[in-house]
mmCIF file of C-alpha atoms and ligand atoms in Angstrom:
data_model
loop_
_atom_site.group_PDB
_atom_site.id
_atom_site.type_symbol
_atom_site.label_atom_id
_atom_site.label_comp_id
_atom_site.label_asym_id
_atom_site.label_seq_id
_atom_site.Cartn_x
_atom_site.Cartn_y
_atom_site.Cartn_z
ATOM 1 C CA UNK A 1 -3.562 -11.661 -35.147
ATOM 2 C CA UNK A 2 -6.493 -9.225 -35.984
ATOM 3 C CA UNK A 3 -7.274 -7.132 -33.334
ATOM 4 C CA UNK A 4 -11.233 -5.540 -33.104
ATOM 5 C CA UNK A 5 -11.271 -4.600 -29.096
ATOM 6 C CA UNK A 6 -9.853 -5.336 -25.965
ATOM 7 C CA UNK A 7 -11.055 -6.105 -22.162
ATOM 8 C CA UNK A 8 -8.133 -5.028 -19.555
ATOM 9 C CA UNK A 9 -8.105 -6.332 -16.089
ATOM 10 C CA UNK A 10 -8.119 -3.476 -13.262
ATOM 11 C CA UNK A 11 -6.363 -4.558 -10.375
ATOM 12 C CA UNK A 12 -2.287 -5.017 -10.705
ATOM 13 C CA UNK A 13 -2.685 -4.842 -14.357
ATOM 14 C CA UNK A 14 -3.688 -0.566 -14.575
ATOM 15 C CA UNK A 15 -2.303 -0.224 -10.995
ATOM 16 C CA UNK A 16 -0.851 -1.991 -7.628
ATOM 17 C CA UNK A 17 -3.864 -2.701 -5.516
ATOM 18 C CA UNK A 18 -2.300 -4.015 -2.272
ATOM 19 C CA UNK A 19 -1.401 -0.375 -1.437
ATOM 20 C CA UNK A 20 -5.251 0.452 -1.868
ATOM 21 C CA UNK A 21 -6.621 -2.293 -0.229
ATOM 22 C CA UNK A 22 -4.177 -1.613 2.875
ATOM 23 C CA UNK A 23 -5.054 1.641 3.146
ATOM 24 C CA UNK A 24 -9.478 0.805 2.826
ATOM 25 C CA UNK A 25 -8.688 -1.666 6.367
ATOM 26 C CA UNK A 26 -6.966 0.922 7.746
ATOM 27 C CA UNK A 27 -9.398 4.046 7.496
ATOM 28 C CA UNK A 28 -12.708 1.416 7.488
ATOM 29 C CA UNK A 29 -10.545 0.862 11.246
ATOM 30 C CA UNK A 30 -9.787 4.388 11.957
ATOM 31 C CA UNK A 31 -13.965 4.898 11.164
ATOM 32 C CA UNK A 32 -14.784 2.529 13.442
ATOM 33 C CA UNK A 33 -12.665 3.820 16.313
ATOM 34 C CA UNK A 34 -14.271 7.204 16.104
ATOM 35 C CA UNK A 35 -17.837 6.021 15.507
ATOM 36 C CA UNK A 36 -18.342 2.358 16.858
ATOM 37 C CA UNK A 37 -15.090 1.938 19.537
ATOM 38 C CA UNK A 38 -16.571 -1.174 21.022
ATOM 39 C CA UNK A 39 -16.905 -3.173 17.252
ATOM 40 C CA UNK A 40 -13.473 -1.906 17.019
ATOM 41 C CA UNK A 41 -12.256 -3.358 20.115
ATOM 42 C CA UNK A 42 -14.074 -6.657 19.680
ATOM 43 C CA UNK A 43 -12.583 -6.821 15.852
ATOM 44 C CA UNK A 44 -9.001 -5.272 15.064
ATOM 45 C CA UNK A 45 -7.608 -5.262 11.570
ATOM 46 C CA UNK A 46 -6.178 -8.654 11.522
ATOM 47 C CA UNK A 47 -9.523 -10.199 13.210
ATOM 48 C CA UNK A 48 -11.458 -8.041 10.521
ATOM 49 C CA UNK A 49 -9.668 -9.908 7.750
ATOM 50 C CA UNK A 50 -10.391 -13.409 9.106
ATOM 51 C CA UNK A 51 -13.853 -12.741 9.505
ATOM 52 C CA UNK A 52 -13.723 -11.684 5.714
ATOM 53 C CA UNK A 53 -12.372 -14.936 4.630
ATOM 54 C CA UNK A 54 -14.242 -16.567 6.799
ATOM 55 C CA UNK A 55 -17.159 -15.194 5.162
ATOM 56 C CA UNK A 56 -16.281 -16.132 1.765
ATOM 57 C CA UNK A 57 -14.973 -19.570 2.948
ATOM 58 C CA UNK A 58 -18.755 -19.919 3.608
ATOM 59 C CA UNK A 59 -19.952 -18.164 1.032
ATOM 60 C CA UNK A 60 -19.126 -20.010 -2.453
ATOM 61 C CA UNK A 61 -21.960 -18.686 -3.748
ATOM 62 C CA UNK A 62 -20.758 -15.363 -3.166
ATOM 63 C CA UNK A 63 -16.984 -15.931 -4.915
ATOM 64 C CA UNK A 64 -17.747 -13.770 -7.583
ATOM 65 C CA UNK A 65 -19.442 -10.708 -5.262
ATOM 66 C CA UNK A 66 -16.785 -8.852 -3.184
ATOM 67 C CA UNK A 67 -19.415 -6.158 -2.492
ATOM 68 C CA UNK A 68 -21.369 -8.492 -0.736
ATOM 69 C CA UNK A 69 -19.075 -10.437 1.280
ATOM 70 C CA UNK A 70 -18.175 -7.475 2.704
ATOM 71 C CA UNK A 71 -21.089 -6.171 3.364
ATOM 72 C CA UNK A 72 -22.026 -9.309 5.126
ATOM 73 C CA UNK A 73 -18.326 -9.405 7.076
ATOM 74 C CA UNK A 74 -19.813 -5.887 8.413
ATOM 75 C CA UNK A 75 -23.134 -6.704 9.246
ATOM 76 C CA UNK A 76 -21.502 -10.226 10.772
ATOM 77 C CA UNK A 77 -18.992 -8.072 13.011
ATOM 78 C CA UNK A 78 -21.223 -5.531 14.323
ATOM 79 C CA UNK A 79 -23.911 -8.542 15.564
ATOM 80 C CA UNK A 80 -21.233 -9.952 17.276
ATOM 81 C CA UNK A 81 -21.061 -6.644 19.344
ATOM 82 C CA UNK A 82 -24.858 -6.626 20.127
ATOM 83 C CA UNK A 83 -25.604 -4.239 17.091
ATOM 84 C CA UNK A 84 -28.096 -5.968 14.734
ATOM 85 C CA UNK A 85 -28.236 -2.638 12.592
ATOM 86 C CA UNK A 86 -24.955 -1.978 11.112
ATOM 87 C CA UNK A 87 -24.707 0.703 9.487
ATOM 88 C CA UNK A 88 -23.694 -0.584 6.208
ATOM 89 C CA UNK A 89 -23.908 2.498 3.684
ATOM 90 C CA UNK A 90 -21.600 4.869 5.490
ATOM 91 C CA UNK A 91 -18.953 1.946 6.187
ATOM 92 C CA UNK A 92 -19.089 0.673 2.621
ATOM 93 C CA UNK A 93 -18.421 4.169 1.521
ATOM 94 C CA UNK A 94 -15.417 4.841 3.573
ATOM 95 C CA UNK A 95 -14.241 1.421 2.343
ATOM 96 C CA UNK A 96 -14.780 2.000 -1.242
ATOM 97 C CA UNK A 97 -13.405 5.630 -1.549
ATOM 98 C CA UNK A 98 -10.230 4.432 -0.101
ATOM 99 C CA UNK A 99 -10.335 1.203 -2.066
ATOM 100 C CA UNK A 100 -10.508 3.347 -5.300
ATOM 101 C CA UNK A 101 -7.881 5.677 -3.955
ATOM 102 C CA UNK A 102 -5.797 4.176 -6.583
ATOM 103 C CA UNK A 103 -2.078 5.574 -8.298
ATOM 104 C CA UNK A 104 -1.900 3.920 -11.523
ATOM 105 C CA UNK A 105 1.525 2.758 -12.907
ATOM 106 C CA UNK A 106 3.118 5.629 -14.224
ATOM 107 C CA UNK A 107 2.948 3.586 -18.346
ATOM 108 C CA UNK A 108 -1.055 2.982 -17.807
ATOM 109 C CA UNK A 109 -2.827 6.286 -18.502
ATOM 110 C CA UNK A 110 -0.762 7.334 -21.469
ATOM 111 C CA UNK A 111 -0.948 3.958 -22.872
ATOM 112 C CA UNK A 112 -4.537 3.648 -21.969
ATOM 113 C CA UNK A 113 -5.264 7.399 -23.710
ATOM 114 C CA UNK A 114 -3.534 5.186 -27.010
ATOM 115 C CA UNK A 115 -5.255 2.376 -26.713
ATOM 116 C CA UNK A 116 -8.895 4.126 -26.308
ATOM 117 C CA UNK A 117 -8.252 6.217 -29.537
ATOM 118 C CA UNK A 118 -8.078 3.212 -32.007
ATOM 119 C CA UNK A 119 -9.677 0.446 -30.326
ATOM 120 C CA UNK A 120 -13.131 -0.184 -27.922
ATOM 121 C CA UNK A 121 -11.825 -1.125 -24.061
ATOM 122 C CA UNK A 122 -13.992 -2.830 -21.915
ATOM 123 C CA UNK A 123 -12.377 -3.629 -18.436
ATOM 124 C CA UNK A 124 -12.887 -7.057 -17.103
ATOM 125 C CA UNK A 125 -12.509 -7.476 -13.577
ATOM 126 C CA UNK A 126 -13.346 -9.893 -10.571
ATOM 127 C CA UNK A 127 -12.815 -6.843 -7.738
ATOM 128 C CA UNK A 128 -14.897 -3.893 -6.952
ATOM 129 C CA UNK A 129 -12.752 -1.128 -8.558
ATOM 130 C CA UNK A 130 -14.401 1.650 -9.847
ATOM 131 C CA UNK A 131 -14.154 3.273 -13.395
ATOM 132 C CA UNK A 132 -15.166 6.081 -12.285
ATOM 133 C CA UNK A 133 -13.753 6.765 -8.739
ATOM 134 C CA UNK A 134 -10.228 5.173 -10.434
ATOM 135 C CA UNK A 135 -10.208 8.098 -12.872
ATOM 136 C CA UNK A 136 -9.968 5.645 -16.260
ATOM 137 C CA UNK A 137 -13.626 5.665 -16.909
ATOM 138 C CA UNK A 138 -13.096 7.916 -20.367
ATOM 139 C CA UNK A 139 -11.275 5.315 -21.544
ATOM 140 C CA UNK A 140 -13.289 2.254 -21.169
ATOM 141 C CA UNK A 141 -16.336 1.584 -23.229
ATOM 142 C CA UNK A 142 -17.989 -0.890 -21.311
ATOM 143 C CA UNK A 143 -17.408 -2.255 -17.918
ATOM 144 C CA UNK A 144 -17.679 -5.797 -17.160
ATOM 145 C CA UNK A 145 -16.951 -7.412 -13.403
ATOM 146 C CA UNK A 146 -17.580 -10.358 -11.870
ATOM 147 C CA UNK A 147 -20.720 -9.306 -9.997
ATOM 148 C CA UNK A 148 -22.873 -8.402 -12.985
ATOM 149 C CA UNK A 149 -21.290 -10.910 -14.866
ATOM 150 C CA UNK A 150 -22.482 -13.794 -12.500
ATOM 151 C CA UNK A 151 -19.247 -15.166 -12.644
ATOM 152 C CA UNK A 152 -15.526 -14.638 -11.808
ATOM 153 C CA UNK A 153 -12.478 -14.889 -13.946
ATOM 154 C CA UNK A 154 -10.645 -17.489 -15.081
ATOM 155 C CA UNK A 155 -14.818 -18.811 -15.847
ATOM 156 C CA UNK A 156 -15.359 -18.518 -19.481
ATOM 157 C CA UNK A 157 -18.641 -16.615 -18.775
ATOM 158 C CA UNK A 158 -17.187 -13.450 -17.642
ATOM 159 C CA UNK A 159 -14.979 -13.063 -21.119
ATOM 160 C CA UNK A 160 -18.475 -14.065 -23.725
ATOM 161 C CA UNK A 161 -20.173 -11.560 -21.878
ATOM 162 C CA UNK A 162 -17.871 -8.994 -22.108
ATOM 163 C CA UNK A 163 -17.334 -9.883 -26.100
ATOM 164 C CA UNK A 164 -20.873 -9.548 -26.448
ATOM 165 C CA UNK A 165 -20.802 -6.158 -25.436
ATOM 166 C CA UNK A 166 -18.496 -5.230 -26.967
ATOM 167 C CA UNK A 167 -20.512 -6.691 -30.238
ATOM 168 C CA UNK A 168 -17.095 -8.627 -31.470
ATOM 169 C CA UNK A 169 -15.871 -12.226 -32.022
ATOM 170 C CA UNK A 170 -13.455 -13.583 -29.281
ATOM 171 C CA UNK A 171 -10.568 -14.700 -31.414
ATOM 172 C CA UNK A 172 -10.460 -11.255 -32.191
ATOM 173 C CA UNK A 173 -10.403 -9.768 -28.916
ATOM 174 C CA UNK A 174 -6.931 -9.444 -27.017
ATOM 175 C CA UNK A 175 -7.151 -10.091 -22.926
ATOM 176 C CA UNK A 176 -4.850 -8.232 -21.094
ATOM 177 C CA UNK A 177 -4.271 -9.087 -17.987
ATOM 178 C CA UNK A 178 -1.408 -9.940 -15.034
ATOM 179 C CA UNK A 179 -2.877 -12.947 -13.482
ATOM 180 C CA UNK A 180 -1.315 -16.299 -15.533
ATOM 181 C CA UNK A 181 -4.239 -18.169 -14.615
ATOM 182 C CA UNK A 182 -7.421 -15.684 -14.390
ATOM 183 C CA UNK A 183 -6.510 -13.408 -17.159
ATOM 184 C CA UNK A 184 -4.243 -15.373 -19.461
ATOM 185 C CA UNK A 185 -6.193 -19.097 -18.957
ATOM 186 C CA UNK A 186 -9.198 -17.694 -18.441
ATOM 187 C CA UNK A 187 -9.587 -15.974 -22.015
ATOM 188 C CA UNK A 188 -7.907 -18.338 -23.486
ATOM 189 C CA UNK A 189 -10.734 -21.143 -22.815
ATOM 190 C CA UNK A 190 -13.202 -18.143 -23.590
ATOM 191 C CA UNK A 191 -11.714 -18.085 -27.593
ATOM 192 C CA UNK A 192 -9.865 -14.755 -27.136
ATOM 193 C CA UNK A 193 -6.485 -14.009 -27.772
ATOM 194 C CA UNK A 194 -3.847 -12.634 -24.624
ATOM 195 C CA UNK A 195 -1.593 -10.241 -23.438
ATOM 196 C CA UNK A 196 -0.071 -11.431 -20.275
ATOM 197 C CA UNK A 197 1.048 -7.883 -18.218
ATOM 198 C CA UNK A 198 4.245 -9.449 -16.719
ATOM 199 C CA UNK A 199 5.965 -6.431 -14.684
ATOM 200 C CA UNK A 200 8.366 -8.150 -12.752
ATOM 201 C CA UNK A 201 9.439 -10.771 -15.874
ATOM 202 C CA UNK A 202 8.813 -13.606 -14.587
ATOM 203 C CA UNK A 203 9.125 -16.949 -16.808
ATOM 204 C CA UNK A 204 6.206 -17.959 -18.106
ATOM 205 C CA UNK A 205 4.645 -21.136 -15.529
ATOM 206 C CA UNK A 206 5.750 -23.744 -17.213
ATOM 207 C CA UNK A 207 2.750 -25.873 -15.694
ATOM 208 C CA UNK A 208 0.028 -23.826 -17.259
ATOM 209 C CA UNK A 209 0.741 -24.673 -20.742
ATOM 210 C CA UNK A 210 1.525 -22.548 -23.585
ATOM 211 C CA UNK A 211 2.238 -19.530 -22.864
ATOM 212 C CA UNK A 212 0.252 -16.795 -23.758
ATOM 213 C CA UNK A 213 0.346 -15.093 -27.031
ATOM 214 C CA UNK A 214 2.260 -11.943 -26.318
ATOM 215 C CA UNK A 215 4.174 -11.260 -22.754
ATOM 216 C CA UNK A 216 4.676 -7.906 -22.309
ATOM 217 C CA UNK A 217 6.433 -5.490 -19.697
ATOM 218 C CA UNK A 218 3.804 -2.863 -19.306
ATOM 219 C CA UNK A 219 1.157 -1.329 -21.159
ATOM 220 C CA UNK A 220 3.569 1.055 -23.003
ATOM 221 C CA UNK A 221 4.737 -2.283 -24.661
ATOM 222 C CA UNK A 222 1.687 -3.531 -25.681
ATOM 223 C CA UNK A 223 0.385 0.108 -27.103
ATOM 224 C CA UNK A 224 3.831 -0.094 -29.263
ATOM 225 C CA UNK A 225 2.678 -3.552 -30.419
ATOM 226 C CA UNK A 226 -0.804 -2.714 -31.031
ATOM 227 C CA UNK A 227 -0.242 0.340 -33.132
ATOM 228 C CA UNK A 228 2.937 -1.877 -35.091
ATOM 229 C CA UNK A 229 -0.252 -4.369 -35.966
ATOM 230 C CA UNK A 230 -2.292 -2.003 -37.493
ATOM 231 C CA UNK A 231 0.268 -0.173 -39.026
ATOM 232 C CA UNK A 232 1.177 -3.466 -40.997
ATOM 233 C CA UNK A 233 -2.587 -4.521 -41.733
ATOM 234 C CA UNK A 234 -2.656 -0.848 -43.155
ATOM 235 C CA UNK A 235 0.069 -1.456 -45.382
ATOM 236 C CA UNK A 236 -0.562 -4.602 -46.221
ATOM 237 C CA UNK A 237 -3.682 -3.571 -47.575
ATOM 238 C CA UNK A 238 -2.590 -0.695 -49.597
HETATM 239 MG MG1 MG B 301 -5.180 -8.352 -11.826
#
């Protein structure tokens, strides 16, 4: 397997997002206590996330746009308190820095820092992190989500787009990624090769097929691999 670049999912791949996400309801809440008491009242945490999947339960057109859905769960919440202008821009930012308040695994950056030196990364995501606010942006090349993509994993879309950025051929492009189905199915039916991030070991779903072409425990691993690859293409050749 000849490997030319790779695209790395964000989210539970680099680092755990649930602890991120918890924490952006909870200070978007404590914001709103301060600031707008009565939308606060009218819509706790838990009501806050039903309204959010309510929104994108209506909003299929909107799968692949986090940003927007909850923008619109904002604007949707504060109408309901008699407030037709939310204000959006300050909410959204106390959302997103706390969203990006990530704490990567303790494998990803020094694998990452490996990884970056020998071959282009693009990330490929279908969340809202943020290269930049994450802290990986020096290692990334290119940034591809689901919003300017048009389209969310596992569609093939996402992954051509982000091999045309990165100017290579998909069979030589290695996915990595922890989601089976988004990341490892996903690039698969887009042509490129995978690396399914499997931290907890699972067995590989039977259901889904053939499993993917290397399942690894973290990025450490697949750095090791990587740099084994090209160490025997190098010798090969000489
Ligand atoms: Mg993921």
């Amino acid at each position: 397997m000849r490997i030319l670049a790779l695209t790395l999912d964000l989210d539970d791949t680099l680092w755990p997002v649930l602890p991120a996400l918890e924490r952006a309801d909870q200070e978007l809440d404590a914001y709103l206590r301060r600031h707008h008491p009565e939308v606060a009242r009218r819509w706790p945490i838990p009501a806050m996330r039903a309204l959010r999947a309510q929104v994108a339960a209506e909003r299929l057109d909107l799968a692949h746009d986090f940003t927007t859905q909850r923008h619109l769960t904002i604007r949707h919440a504060f109408a309901a308190c008699g407030i037709a202008e939310a204000p959006i821009e300050a909410l959204w930012e106390v959302y997103f820095a706390a969203r990006n308040s990530v704490e990567p695994y303790p494998d990803s950056l020094p694998a990452l820092a490996r990884l970056a030196a020998r071959w282009p990364l693009s990330s490929l995501t279908n969340g809202n992190a943020d290269l930049g606010r994450t802290g990986v942006q020096r290692y990334f090349r290119h940034h591809m989500c689901a919003r300017d993509a048009g389209a969310a994993k596992p569609d093939a879309r996402i992954f051509l787009a982000a091999a045309e950025q990165l100017g290579a051929d998909p069979a030589a492009i290695l996915h990595v990624g922890d989601d089976p189905e988004l990341d490892v199915l996903g690039a698969r039916a887009a042509g490129l090769r995978t690396a399914w991030i499997n931290r907890e070991r699972h067995p590989w779903p039977a259901a889904l097929g053939a499993p993917p072409d290397l399942d690894l425990p973290d990025l450490a691993a697949l750095a090791d691999w990587l740099e084994g690859q090209a160490h025997e293409t190098v010798a090969g050749r000489a």
